[in-house]
Coordinates of C-alpha atoms and ligand atoms in Angstrom, one line a residue:
M143 CA 126.2 132.7 166.1
S144 CA 126.4 135.5 163.5
R145 CA 125.8 134.4 159.9
Y146 CA 128.6 133.8 157.5
D147 CA 128.8 136.0 154.4
T148 CA 129.5 133.1 152.1
I149 CA 129.8 129.3 152.2
W150 CA 131.3 127.3 149.4
Y151 CA 130.2 123.6 149.6
G152 CA 130.3 120.5 147.4
A153 CA 134.1 121.0 147.3
Q154 CA 137.2 118.9 147.5
L155 CA 139.6 121.0 149.6
A156 CA 143.4 121.0 149.4
T157 CA 143.9 122.9 152.6
M158 CA 147.7 122.5 152.5
T159 CA 147.8 122.3 156.3
A160 CA 150.7 120.4 157.7
G161 CA 150.6 117.0 159.3
S162 CA 147.4 115.8 157.7
A163 CA 146.4 113.9 154.6
P164 CA 148.4 114.6 151.4
Y165 CA 147.5 118.2 150.4
G166 CA 145.6 118.4 153.7
A167 CA 142.7 117.1 151.6
I168 CA 139.1 117.2 152.8
E169 CA 136.5 115.4 150.7
D170 CA 133.0 116.8 150.3
G171 CA 134.2 119.9 152.2
A172 CA 132.9 123.4 152.9
I173 CA 134.5 126.7 153.6
A174 CA 132.7 129.6 155.3
A175 CA 133.9 133.2 155.2
R176 CA 133.1 136.3 157.2
D177 CA 134.5 139.8 156.6
G178 CA 137.0 138.4 154.1
T179 CA 138.4 135.9 156.5
I180 CA 138.0 132.1 156.6
A181 CA 135.7 131.4 159.5
W182 CA 135.1 127.7 159.2
V183 CA 136.7 124.8 157.2
G184 CA 135.6 121.1 157.3
R185 CA 133.4 118.4 156.0
R186 CA 130.1 119.6 154.8
G187 CA 128.4 117.0 157.0
D188 CA 129.9 118.7 160.0
L189 CA 128.2 122.0 159.3
P190 CA 125.6 122.6 162.0
D191 CA 122.9 123.3 159.4
E192 CA 122.2 123.6 155.7
P193 CA 124.6 126.1 154.0
E194 CA 121.7 128.2 152.8
R195 CA 120.6 128.8 156.5
L196 CA 124.0 129.6 157.7
A197 CA 125.2 132.1 155.1
D198 CA 123.9 135.1 153.1
R199 CA 125.3 133.3 150.0
A200 CA 125.8 129.6 149.5
V201 CA 127.8 128.4 146.5
D202 CA 127.7 124.8 145.3
V203 CA 131.1 124.4 143.5
G204 CA 130.0 121.1 141.9
G205 CA 132.8 118.8 143.2
R206 CA 135.6 121.1 142.1
W207 CA 138.9 121.3 144.0
I208 CA 139.6 124.4 146.0
T209 CA 143.2 125.4 146.9
P210 CA 144.4 128.5 148.7
G211 CA 144.7 131.4 146.2
L212 CA 148.0 131.0 144.5
V213 CA 151.0 133.2 145.5
D214 CA 153.5 134.2 142.9
P215 CA 156.5 135.4 145.0
H216 CA 158.9 136.6 142.2
T217 CA 157.9 138.6 139.1
H218 CA 159.3 141.5 137.0
L219 CA 155.8 142.2 135.7
V220 CA 156.1 145.9 134.8
F221 CA 158.4 146.5 131.8
G222 CA 158.4 148.2 128.4
G223 CA 158.7 146.5 125.1
D224 CA 159.7 142.8 124.7
R225 CA 162.7 140.7 124.1
V226 CA 161.6 138.6 121.2
A227 CA 164.7 139.4 119.2
D228 CA 166.8 138.1 122.2
F229 CA 164.7 134.9 122.1
E230 CA 165.4 134.4 118.4
R231 CA 169.1 134.9 118.9
R232 CA 169.2 132.6 121.9
V233 CA 167.4 129.7 120.2
A234 CA 169.9 130.1 117.5
G235 CA 172.7 129.5 120.0
Q236 CA 173.8 132.7 121.8
S237 CA 174.1 132.6 125.6
Y238 CA 172.3 134.8 128.1
V239 CA 175.7 136.2 129.3
A240 CA 176.7 137.1 125.8
A241 CA 173.3 138.8 125.2
A242 CA 173.6 140.7 128.5
G243 CA 177.0 142.1 127.4
G244 CA 176.1 142.7 123.8
G245 CA 174.0 145.9 124.1
T246 CA 170.8 143.8 124.1
G247 CA 169.6 141.9 127.1
I248 CA 168.4 143.8 130.2
A249 CA 169.9 147.1 128.7
H250 CA 167.3 146.9 125.9
T251 CA 164.4 146.5 128.4
V252 CA 165.8 149.4 130.4
A253 CA 165.7 151.6 127.4
M254 CA 162.2 150.5 126.4
T255 CA 161.0 150.9 130.0
R256 CA 162.4 154.4 130.4
A257 CA 160.7 155.4 127.2
A258 CA 157.3 154.1 128.2
D259 CA 154.9 156.4 130.0
E260 CA 153.1 155.3 133.2
E261 CA 149.8 154.6 131.5
T262 CA 151.4 152.3 128.9
L263 CA 153.3 150.4 131.5
Y264 CA 150.2 150.0 133.6
R265 CA 148.0 148.9 130.7
D266 CA 150.5 146.2 129.5
A267 CA 151.2 144.9 133.0
A268 CA 147.5 144.8 133.8
Q269 CA 146.9 142.6 130.8
R270 CA 149.5 140.2 132.0
M271 CA 148.2 140.3 135.5
R272 CA 144.7 139.4 134.4
T273 CA 146.0 136.3 132.9
M274 CA 147.8 135.4 136.2
I275 CA 144.6 135.9 138.1
A276 CA 142.6 133.9 135.6
N277 CA 145.1 131.1 136.3
G278 CA 144.7 131.1 140.1
S279 CA 147.0 133.8 141.4
T280 CA 145.6 136.1 144.2
T281 CA 148.9 137.4 145.6
I282 CA 151.7 138.6 143.3
E283 CA 155.1 140.1 144.0
I284 CA 156.3 142.7 141.5
K285 CA 159.9 144.0 141.4
S286 CA 161.2 147.2 139.9
G287 CA 164.6 147.1 138.2
Y288 CA 164.1 148.0 134.6
G289 CA 164.3 151.8 135.3
L290 CA 167.7 152.0 137.1
D291 CA 167.2 155.8 137.4
V292 CA 165.3 157.6 140.1
E293 CA 162.3 158.6 138.0
T294 CA 161.7 155.3 136.3
E295 CA 162.2 153.1 139.3
L296 CA 159.6 155.2 141.2
R297 CA 157.3 155.0 138.2
L298 CA 157.6 151.2 138.2
L299 CA 156.8 150.9 141.9
R300 CA 153.8 153.3 141.6
V301 CA 152.5 151.2 138.7
A302 CA 152.9 148.0 140.7
R303 CA 151.0 149.5 143.7
R304 CA 148.2 150.7 141.3
L305 CA 147.9 147.2 139.8
G306 CA 147.1 145.8 143.2
H307 CA 144.5 148.5 144.0
E308 CA 142.7 148.4 140.7
L309 CA 142.8 144.7 140.0
G310 CA 141.8 143.9 143.6
I311 CA 144.4 141.4 144.6
T312 CA 147.4 141.7 146.9
V313 CA 150.6 143.1 145.3
R314 CA 153.8 143.1 147.2
T315 CA 156.4 145.5 145.7
T316 CA 160.1 144.9 145.8
Y317 CA 162.7 147.5 144.8
L318 CA 165.4 146.0 142.6
G319 CA 167.5 149.0 141.7
A320 CA 170.5 146.7 142.0
H321 CA 169.4 144.6 139.1
V322 CA 172.4 145.4 136.9
V323 CA 174.7 148.4 136.5
P324 CA 172.9 150.6 133.9
P325 CA 174.8 151.4 130.7
D326 CA 175.1 155.1 131.6
Y327 CA 177.1 154.0 134.8
A328 CA 179.1 151.2 133.1
Q329 CA 182.4 152.8 134.2
R330 CA 181.1 154.1 137.5
R331 CA 179.8 151.2 139.5
D332 CA 180.4 152.9 142.8
A333 CA 178.5 156.0 141.7
Y334 CA 175.5 153.8 140.7
L335 CA 175.6 152.0 144.1
A336 CA 175.7 155.4 145.8
L337 CA 172.6 156.4 143.8
V338 CA 170.8 153.3 144.9
C339 CA 171.8 153.5 148.5
D340 CA 171.9 157.2 149.2
E341 CA 169.2 158.5 147.0
M342 CA 166.7 155.9 145.7
L343 CA 166.4 153.7 148.7
P344 CA 165.7 156.4 151.3
R345 CA 163.2 158.0 149.0
I346 CA 161.4 154.7 148.3
A347 CA 161.3 154.0 152.0
R348 CA 159.9 157.5 152.7
E349 CA 157.2 157.1 150.1
H350 CA 156.4 153.6 151.2
L351 CA 156.7 152.3 147.7
A352 CA 158.4 149.0 148.4
D353 CA 157.7 146.2 150.8
A354 CA 161.2 144.7 150.3
V355 CA 164.5 145.2 148.6
D356 CA 166.2 142.7 146.2
V357 CA 169.7 142.6 144.7
F358 CA 171.0 140.5 141.8
C359 CA 174.2 139.0 143.2
D360 CA 175.9 137.2 140.4
E361 CA 178.8 137.5 138.0
I362 CA 176.9 139.7 135.5
A363 CA 175.4 141.9 138.1
F364 CA 176.7 142.8 141.6
S365 CA 179.5 141.2 143.7
P366 CA 178.7 140.0 147.3
A367 CA 180.5 143.1 148.7
E368 CA 178.5 145.4 146.5
S369 CA 175.3 143.5 147.3
A370 CA 176.0 143.7 151.0
R371 CA 176.1 147.5 150.7
V372 CA 172.5 147.5 149.3
L373 CA 171.3 145.0 151.9
D374 CA 172.9 147.0 154.8
T375 CA 171.1 150.1 153.6
A376 CA 167.8 148.2 153.2
R377 CA 168.1 146.9 156.7
R378 CA 168.9 150.3 158.1
L379 CA 165.7 151.5 156.6
G380 CA 163.7 148.7 158.1
L381 CA 162.9 146.9 154.8
A382 CA 162.9 143.2 154.3
V383 CA 165.4 141.8 151.9
K384 CA 165.6 139.2 149.1
V385 CA 168.4 138.1 146.8
H386 CA 168.7 136.9 143.2
A387 CA 171.3 134.2 144.1
D388 CA 173.7 131.9 142.2
Q389 CA 171.8 131.8 138.9
I390 CA 174.9 131.8 136.8
V391 CA 177.7 130.9 139.1
D392 CA 178.0 130.2 142.9
T393 CA 179.2 133.6 144.3
G394 CA 178.1 132.7 147.8
A395 CA 175.0 134.7 147.3
A396 CA 172.6 132.3 149.0
A397 CA 174.8 132.4 152.1
L398 CA 174.9 136.2 151.9
A399 CA 171.1 136.2 151.8
A400 CA 171.0 134.0 154.8
R401 CA 173.5 136.2 156.7
Y402 CA 171.0 139.1 156.2
G403 CA 168.0 137.1 157.3
A404 CA 166.5 137.4 153.8
L405 CA 162.9 136.3 153.3
S406 CA 164.1 134.4 150.2
A407 CA 167.0 133.6 148.0
D408 CA 165.9 133.0 144.4
H409 CA 167.1 131.0 141.4
L410 CA 169.9 129.0 143.2
E411 CA 170.9 126.8 140.2
H412 CA 174.5 126.9 141.3
T413 CA 174.1 127.1 145.1
G414 CA 176.3 124.6 147.0
E415 CA 175.6 122.7 150.2
E416 CA 177.1 125.4 152.4
G417 CA 174.6 128.0 151.0
V418 CA 171.7 125.7 151.5
A419 CA 172.8 125.0 155.1
A420 CA 173.0 128.7 155.8
M421 CA 169.5 129.2 154.4
A422 CA 168.1 126.5 156.6
R423 CA 169.6 128.1 159.7
A424 CA 168.3 131.5 158.8
G425 CA 164.8 130.4 157.7
T426 CA 165.3 131.8 154.2
V427 CA 162.9 130.4 151.7
A428 CA 164.3 129.0 148.4
V429 CA 162.3 130.4 145.4
L430 CA 162.9 128.3 142.3
L431 CA 162.3 129.7 138.9
P432 CA 161.9 126.8 136.4
G433 CA 160.6 129.2 133.7
A434 CA 164.0 131.0 133.5
Y435 CA 165.8 127.6 133.6
H436 CA 163.7 126.4 130.7
Y437 CA 164.0 129.5 128.6
L438 CA 167.8 129.7 129.1
R439 CA 168.2 126.0 128.4
E440 CA 170.2 125.7 131.6
T441 CA 171.7 122.4 132.4
V442 CA 172.6 122.9 136.1
K443 CA 169.6 122.4 138.3
P444 CA 169.0 123.9 141.7
P445 CA 170.0 121.7 144.6
V446 CA 166.6 120.2 145.3
A447 CA 167.9 117.2 147.2
A448 CA 170.0 119.4 149.5
L449 CA 167.1 121.8 150.1
R450 CA 164.9 118.9 151.1
A451 CA 167.6 117.3 153.3
H452 CA 168.2 120.6 155.2
G453 CA 164.5 121.4 155.4
V454 CA 164.6 124.6 153.4
P455 CA 161.1 125.6 152.3
I456 CA 160.8 125.5 148.5
A457 CA 158.6 128.1 146.8
L458 CA 158.0 128.5 143.0
A459 CA 157.4 131.6 140.9
T460 CA 156.8 132.6 137.3
D461 CA 159.7 135.1 137.4
C462 CA 157.6 136.8 134.7
N463 CA 160.0 139.0 132.8
P464 CA 160.6 139.7 129.1
G465 CA 164.1 138.4 128.8
T466 CA 164.3 135.0 130.4
S467 CA 160.8 133.9 131.6
P468 CA 157.9 135.3 129.7
V469 CA 155.6 133.1 131.8
T470 CA 152.3 134.4 133.2
T471 CA 150.7 131.3 134.7
L472 CA 151.6 129.5 137.8
P473 CA 150.2 126.1 136.7
T474 CA 152.8 126.2 133.9
V475 CA 155.4 126.6 136.6
L476 CA 154.1 123.7 138.6
N477 CA 154.5 121.4 135.5
L478 CA 158.0 122.8 134.8
A479 CA 159.1 122.3 138.4
C480 CA 158.0 118.7 138.5
V481 CA 159.3 117.8 135.0
L482 CA 162.6 119.8 135.1
F483 CA 163.5 119.9 138.8
G484 CA 161.9 116.7 140.0
L485 CA 159.6 118.2 142.6
T486 CA 156.6 116.1 143.6
P487 CA 153.2 117.6 142.6
H488 CA 152.6 118.0 146.3
E489 CA 155.8 120.0 146.8
A490 CA 154.8 122.1 143.7
V491 CA 151.4 123.1 145.1
A492 CA 153.0 123.9 148.5
G493 CA 155.5 126.0 146.5
V494 CA 152.8 128.3 145.2
T495 CA 150.7 128.5 148.4
F496 CA 152.2 128.2 151.9
N497 CA 155.9 128.4 151.1
A498 CA 155.3 131.2 148.6
A499 CA 153.4 133.3 151.1
R500 CA 156.3 132.7 153.5
A501 CA 158.8 134.0 150.8
L502 CA 156.9 137.2 151.0
G503 CA 156.7 137.4 154.8
L504 CA 153.0 136.8 154.7
D505 CA 151.6 134.4 157.4
D506 CA 147.9 135.2 156.9
R507 CA 147.5 133.1 153.7
G508 CA 148.6 130.0 151.8
V509 CA 146.5 127.5 153.8
L510 CA 142.8 126.9 154.1
E511 CA 142.4 127.4 157.9
A512 CA 140.0 129.4 160.1
G513 CA 141.5 132.9 160.7
K514 CA 143.4 133.1 157.4
R515 CA 142.5 135.5 154.6
C516 CA 139.8 134.0 152.4
D517 CA 141.8 133.9 149.1
L518 CA 140.8 130.8 147.1
A519 CA 141.4 129.2 143.7
L520 CA 138.8 126.9 142.2
W521 CA 139.9 124.2 139.8
N522 CA 138.3 121.9 137.2
V523 CA 140.5 118.9 138.2
G524 CA 140.0 115.4 139.6
S525 CA 142.9 115.6 142.0
P526 CA 145.5 118.2 143.2
A527 CA 148.2 116.4 141.3
E528 CA 146.4 117.3 138.1
L529 CA 147.3 120.9 138.7
S530 CA 150.9 120.0 137.7
Y531 CA 149.9 117.6 135.0
W532 CA 148.4 119.9 132.3
L533 CA 150.7 122.2 130.3
G534 CA 149.2 125.1 128.5
T535 CA 145.6 124.3 129.5
S536 CA 143.8 126.5 132.0
R537 CA 142.0 124.4 134.6
C538 CA 141.2 127.4 136.9
A539 CA 137.4 127.9 137.4
G540 CA 137.8 131.3 139.2
V541 CA 139.3 132.9 142.2
V542 CA 138.0 134.4 145.4
V543 CA 139.9 137.3 146.9
N544 CA 139.3 138.4 150.5
G545 CA 136.0 136.6 150.4
S546 CA 134.7 137.9 147.1
P547 CA 134.7 136.2 143.7
V548 CA 136.9 137.7 141.0
G549 CA 136.2 136.6 137.5
C550 CA 133.9 133.6 136.8
E551 CA 132.6 131.3 139.5
P552 CA 130.5 128.2 139.4
R553 CA 126.8 128.3 139.8
E554 CA 125.3 129.7 142.9
G555 CA 122.5 128.5 145.2
G556 CA 121.2 129.9 148.4
R557 CA 119.0 132.8 149.3
S558 CA 120.9 135.8 148.0
A559 CA 119.7 137.6 145.0
Ligands
LIG804 ZN1 164.1 137.7 138.8

């Protein structure tokens, strides 16, 4: 048998595999990796020899818990400026819809983003992304959608691709040109949709800048018919689709997402039973965004009971964005999802591992299992439920991406120098 590259041992494993103990837990476990892939998972006592004899590098993680590297399946990470002024207005009582229509809101971020050069956008987003990685994220989705013109949308997607390459984690990019109608097209919605469908999308597909296409289908953004035009175009170009659905009112967006076989429908605060049933039939993942719910002081919760009843997989994301969810750590989202939406801590962890990977169309990660990518997160906790328990305290002891440590890692034993 060829040697492993690394073995982590002395670990409590939350494998998140189905049909086993809660969290797929393995006590006193070990994980072995070869060429960036998990080659062996089990109890340390079942290893055929001492870890130091089996691997080039043996790491005693000192009883820490190891989960799959966390997956954040919905962010708007790259943007210019901030929306602190909106935040101040909102806590004083103004609604999101009023802000969106009042020359502030997304329009402000669009102006700040168009004015920012590529280097500035990269530097600011990289800082946010380092915080995400330090809190357990090893796969992050990034949407465009604050450019809303050809040049800036392409710039955002290029920055997103570069973030993945330079920070060494997986970034999945999503084109969200249909985020809102930009102010310069306010009276020409059709012309803007033509720009999205006939110019931007074909070019983005040609340059391989996006892995998926998203559309904001809601009363302050695009109607179901307008959204369908974008989804049709995406499908023609062979791109996967996602939908911002029913955040403000139920426009039938979740059912629309299902009709197009979307990877995910996201938000869903106002989605009815019919939309949930359609998602279940289509295998569309529900991505819940409790950060936005919290920041907007929403009162209508996503239909968690119906999602459970219909067996729709539930994922969670930071929705990191300047206007409605300036959240950069998934453990914060775990807490919010449990406290605000009533998810169990087990559902919450599944929501940022296995189900989140599925929301991005990735079946090579999200569980600790031989053959999967070796993306791990190490935690200073006594149980996996503790991941959802702390608020504002980092319990992450480091991450491993594709078999290699990123950031700090516990003490190392074994024979390697
Ligand atoms: Zn969003």
